[in-house]
PDB file of C-alpha atoms in Angstrom:
ATOM      1  CA  MET Y   1     -25.273 -18.320   4.979  1.00  0.00           C
ATOM      2  CA  ASN Y   2     -21.583 -19.215   5.321  1.00  0.00           C
ATOM      3  CA  THR Y   3     -19.445 -18.703   2.231  1.00  0.00           C
ATOM      4  CA  LEU Y   4     -15.833 -19.801   1.862  1.00  0.00           C
ATOM      5  CA  PHE Y   5     -13.619 -18.248  -0.794  1.00  0.00           C
ATOM      6  CA  ILE Y   6     -10.478 -20.159  -1.783  1.00  0.00           C
ATOM      7  CA  LEU Y   7      -7.989 -18.069  -3.761  1.00  0.00           C
ATOM      8  CA  ASN Y   8      -5.046 -19.548  -5.662  1.00  0.00           C
ATOM      9  CA  ASP Y   9      -3.786 -16.783  -7.975  1.00  0.00           C
ATOM     10  CA  ALA Y  10      -1.190 -14.110  -7.342  1.00  0.00           C
ATOM     11  CA  PRO Y  11      -2.518 -10.669  -6.378  1.00  0.00           C
ATOM     12  CA  TYR Y  12      -1.411  -9.026  -9.608  1.00  0.00           C
ATOM     13  CA  GLY Y  13      -1.338 -10.287 -13.184  1.00  0.00           C
ATOM     14  CA  SER Y  14      -4.754 -11.826 -13.555  1.00  0.00           C
ATOM     15  CA  GLU Y  15      -7.729 -10.280 -11.801  1.00  0.00           C
ATOM     16  CA  ARG Y  16      -9.042 -13.485 -10.202  1.00  0.00           C
ATOM     17  CA  SER Y  17      -7.878 -12.714  -6.680  1.00  0.00           C
ATOM     18  CA  TYR Y  18      -8.909  -9.066  -7.053  1.00  0.00           C
ATOM     19  CA  ASN Y  19     -12.425 -10.037  -8.104  1.00  0.00           C
ATOM     20  CA  ALA Y  20     -12.711 -12.685  -5.398  1.00  0.00           C
ATOM     21  CA  LEU Y  21     -11.725 -10.160  -2.712  1.00  0.00           C
ATOM     22  CA  ARG Y  22     -14.207  -7.625  -4.118  1.00  0.00           C
ATOM     23  CA  LEU Y  23     -17.005 -10.184  -4.004  1.00  0.00           C
ATOM     24  CA  ALA Y  24     -16.039 -11.429  -0.526  1.00  0.00           C
ATOM     25  CA  ARG Y  25     -16.090  -7.875   0.824  1.00  0.00           C
ATOM     26  CA  GLN Y  26     -19.470  -7.095  -0.714  1.00  0.00           C
ATOM     27  CA  LEU Y  27     -21.011 -10.378   0.423  1.00  0.00           C
ATOM     28  CA  GLY Y  28     -19.653  -9.846   3.921  1.00  0.00           C
ATOM     29  CA  LYS Y  29     -21.588  -6.570   4.156  1.00  0.00           C
ATOM     30  CA  MET Y  30     -24.908  -8.355   3.679  1.00  0.00           C
ATOM     31  CA  GLU Y  31     -27.000  -9.189   6.726  1.00  0.00           C
ATOM     32  CA  GLY Y  32     -26.868 -12.853   7.696  1.00  0.00           C
ATOM     33  CA  GLU Y  33     -23.773 -13.570   5.602  1.00  0.00           C
ATOM     34  CA  THR Y  34     -20.517 -14.906   7.019  1.00  0.00           C
ATOM     35  CA  VAL Y  35     -17.433 -14.860   4.822  1.00  0.00           C
ATOM     36  CA  ARG Y  36     -14.146 -16.688   5.181  1.00  0.00           C
ATOM     37  CA  VAL Y  37     -11.226 -16.388   2.770  1.00  0.00           C
ATOM     38  CA  PHE Y  38      -8.396 -18.897   2.448  1.00  0.00           C
ATOM     39  CA  LEU Y  39      -5.319 -17.913   0.436  1.00  0.00           C
ATOM     40  CA  MET Y  40      -3.279 -20.726  -1.115  1.00  0.00           C
ATOM     41  CA  GLY Y  41      -0.350 -20.910  -3.525  1.00  0.00           C
ATOM     42  CA  ASP Y  42       0.605 -17.553  -4.979  1.00  0.00           C
ATOM     43  CA  ALA Y  43      -2.516 -15.985  -3.452  1.00  0.00           C
ATOM     44  CA  VAL Y  44      -0.770 -15.773  -0.060  1.00  0.00           C
ATOM     45  CA  ALA Y  45       1.007 -12.718  -1.505  1.00  0.00           C
ATOM     46  CA  CYS Y  46      -2.355 -10.914  -1.498  1.00  0.00           C
ATOM     47  CA  ALA Y  47      -1.927 -10.563   2.271  1.00  0.00           C
ATOM     48  CA  LYS Y  48       1.664  -9.307   2.195  1.00  0.00           C
ATOM     49  CA  SER Y  49       2.059  -6.057   4.087  1.00  0.00           C
ATOM     50  CA  GLY Y  50       3.861  -3.048   2.675  1.00  0.00           C
ATOM     51  CA  GLN Y  51       2.669  -3.416  -0.917  1.00  0.00           C
ATOM     52  CA  LYS Y  52       3.386  -0.329  -3.010  1.00  0.00           C
ATOM     53  CA  VAL Y  53       1.320  -0.048  -6.162  1.00  0.00           C
ATOM     54  CA  PRO Y  54       0.980   2.721  -8.751  1.00  0.00           C
ATOM     55  CA  GLU Y  55      -1.409   5.527  -7.904  1.00  0.00           C
ATOM     56  CA  GLY Y  56      -4.958   4.610  -8.828  1.00  0.00           C
ATOM     57  CA  TYR Y  57      -4.226   0.842  -8.813  1.00  0.00           C
ATOM     58  CA  TYR Y  58      -5.804  -1.503  -6.290  1.00  0.00           C
ATOM     59  CA  ASN Y  59      -3.745  -2.727  -3.338  1.00  0.00           C
ATOM     60  CA  ALA Y  60      -4.440  -6.395  -2.588  1.00  0.00           C
ATOM     61  CA  GLY Y  61      -3.207  -6.037   0.994  1.00  0.00           C
ATOM     62  CA  ASP Y  62      -5.734  -3.287   1.655  1.00  0.00           C
ATOM     63  CA  MET Y  63      -8.452  -5.427   0.098  1.00  0.00           C
ATOM     64  CA  VAL Y  64      -7.583  -8.379   2.367  1.00  0.00           C
ATOM     65  CA  ARG Y  65      -7.891  -6.094   5.407  1.00  0.00           C
ATOM     66  CA  MET Y  66     -11.353  -5.005   4.238  1.00  0.00           C
ATOM     67  CA  VAL Y  67     -12.837  -8.486   3.708  1.00  0.00           C
ATOM     68  CA  GLY Y  68     -14.760  -8.317   6.973  1.00  0.00           C
ATOM     69  CA  GLY Y  69     -14.387 -11.993   7.816  1.00  0.00           C
ATOM     70  CA  GLU Y  70     -11.705 -14.486   8.721  1.00  0.00           C
ATOM     71  CA  VAL Y  71      -8.711 -14.673   6.383  1.00  0.00           C
ATOM     72  CA  GLY Y  72      -6.394 -17.668   6.586  1.00  0.00           C
ATOM     73  CA  LEU Y  73      -3.139 -18.200   4.716  1.00  0.00           C
ATOM     74  CA  CYS Y  74      -1.778 -21.633   3.882  1.00  0.00           C
ATOM     75  CA  GLY Y  75       1.278 -21.987   6.112  1.00  0.00           C
ATOM     76  CA  THR Y  76       3.028 -24.392   3.735  1.00  0.00           C
ATOM     77  CA  CYS Y  77       2.476 -21.952   0.863  1.00  0.00           C
ATOM     78  CA  MET Y  78       3.861 -19.105   2.974  1.00  0.00           C
ATOM     79  CA  ASP Y  79       6.964 -21.145   3.796  1.00  0.00           C
ATOM     80  CA  ALA Y  80       7.516 -22.069   0.144  1.00  0.00           C
ATOM     81  CA  ARG Y  81       7.505 -18.361  -0.724  1.00  0.00           C
ATOM     82  CA  GLY Y  82       9.697 -17.253   2.178  1.00  0.00           C
ATOM     83  CA  MET Y  83       6.842 -15.304   3.744  1.00  0.00           C
ATOM     84  CA  SER Y  84       6.716 -14.970   7.523  1.00  0.00           C
ATOM     85  CA  ILE Y  85       3.793 -14.037   9.767  1.00  0.00           C
ATOM     86  CA  ASP Y  86       5.329 -10.622  10.495  1.00  0.00           C
ATOM     87  CA  GLN Y  87       4.920  -9.815   6.767  1.00  0.00           C
ATOM     88  CA  VAL Y  88       1.146 -10.369   6.821  1.00  0.00           C
ATOM     89  CA  VAL Y  89      -1.447  -7.584   6.897  1.00  0.00           C
ATOM     90  CA  GLU Y  90      -3.591  -7.063   9.956  1.00  0.00           C
ATOM     91  CA  GLY Y  91      -6.677  -9.257   9.957  1.00  0.00           C
ATOM     92  CA  ALA Y  92      -5.046 -12.189   8.173  1.00  0.00           C
ATOM     93  CA  ARG Y  93      -3.255 -15.081   9.833  1.00  0.00           C
ATOM     94  CA  ARG Y  94      -1.280 -18.208   9.140  1.00  0.00           C
ATOM     95  CA  SER Y  95      -3.492 -21.272   8.864  1.00  0.00           C
ATOM     96  CA  THR Y  96      -3.425 -24.955   7.931  1.00  0.00           C
ATOM     97  CA  LEU Y  97      -4.967 -27.387   5.492  1.00  0.00           C
ATOM     98  CA  LYS Y  98      -6.769 -28.930   8.472  1.00  0.00           C
ATOM     99  CA  GLU Y  99      -8.476 -25.617   9.168  1.00  0.00           C
ATOM    100  CA  LEU Y 100      -9.347 -25.241   5.477  1.00  0.00           C
ATOM    101  CA  ALA Y 101     -10.985 -28.678   5.630  1.00  0.00           C
ATOM    102  CA  GLU Y 102     -12.998 -27.592   8.691  1.00  0.00           C
ATOM    103  CA  TRP Y 103     -14.044 -24.346   7.002  1.00  0.00           C
ATOM    104  CA  THR Y 104     -15.052 -26.282   3.880  1.00  0.00           C
ATOM    105  CA  ALA Y 105     -17.171 -28.728   5.892  1.00  0.00           C
ATOM    106  CA  ALA Y 106     -18.904 -25.834   7.686  1.00  0.00           C
ATOM    107  CA  ALA Y 107     -19.532 -23.752   4.548  1.00  0.00           C
ATOM    108  CA  ASP Y 108     -22.858 -23.546   2.763  1.00  0.00           C
ATOM    109  CA  LYS Y 109     -21.046 -22.405  -0.384  1.00  0.00           C
ATOM    110  CA  VAL Y 110     -17.427 -22.699  -1.513  1.00  0.00           C
ATOM    111  CA  LEU Y 111     -16.163 -20.417  -4.286  1.00  0.00           C
ATOM    112  CA  VAL Y 112     -12.762 -21.144  -5.797  1.00  0.00           C
ATOM    113  CA  PHE Y 113     -10.804 -18.521  -7.705  1.00  0.00           C
TER     114      PHE Y 113
END
């Protein structure tokens, strides 16, 4: 089963992106499951490297690294937020709306957070 997660919310504030990344990671551990995550809008900040959070608080960048599947970031959204590819955690990469459309067409399930 191929599942696509589309995240729109910032990494901190609400817990939507946090919960989506938790679910994506857990689903990706299951046999026969393929997970892809696409970060749009403020969610691109989930993949920003060098995040420093209070002790005991989750780090969205670490969570992105642990997804276990492909992670794409909307390039237009990155540009709008002044985020360059050298600021992105390992395992995530700049992507396009065209690729998101391809991932959506190939997915068995699409979950939007």
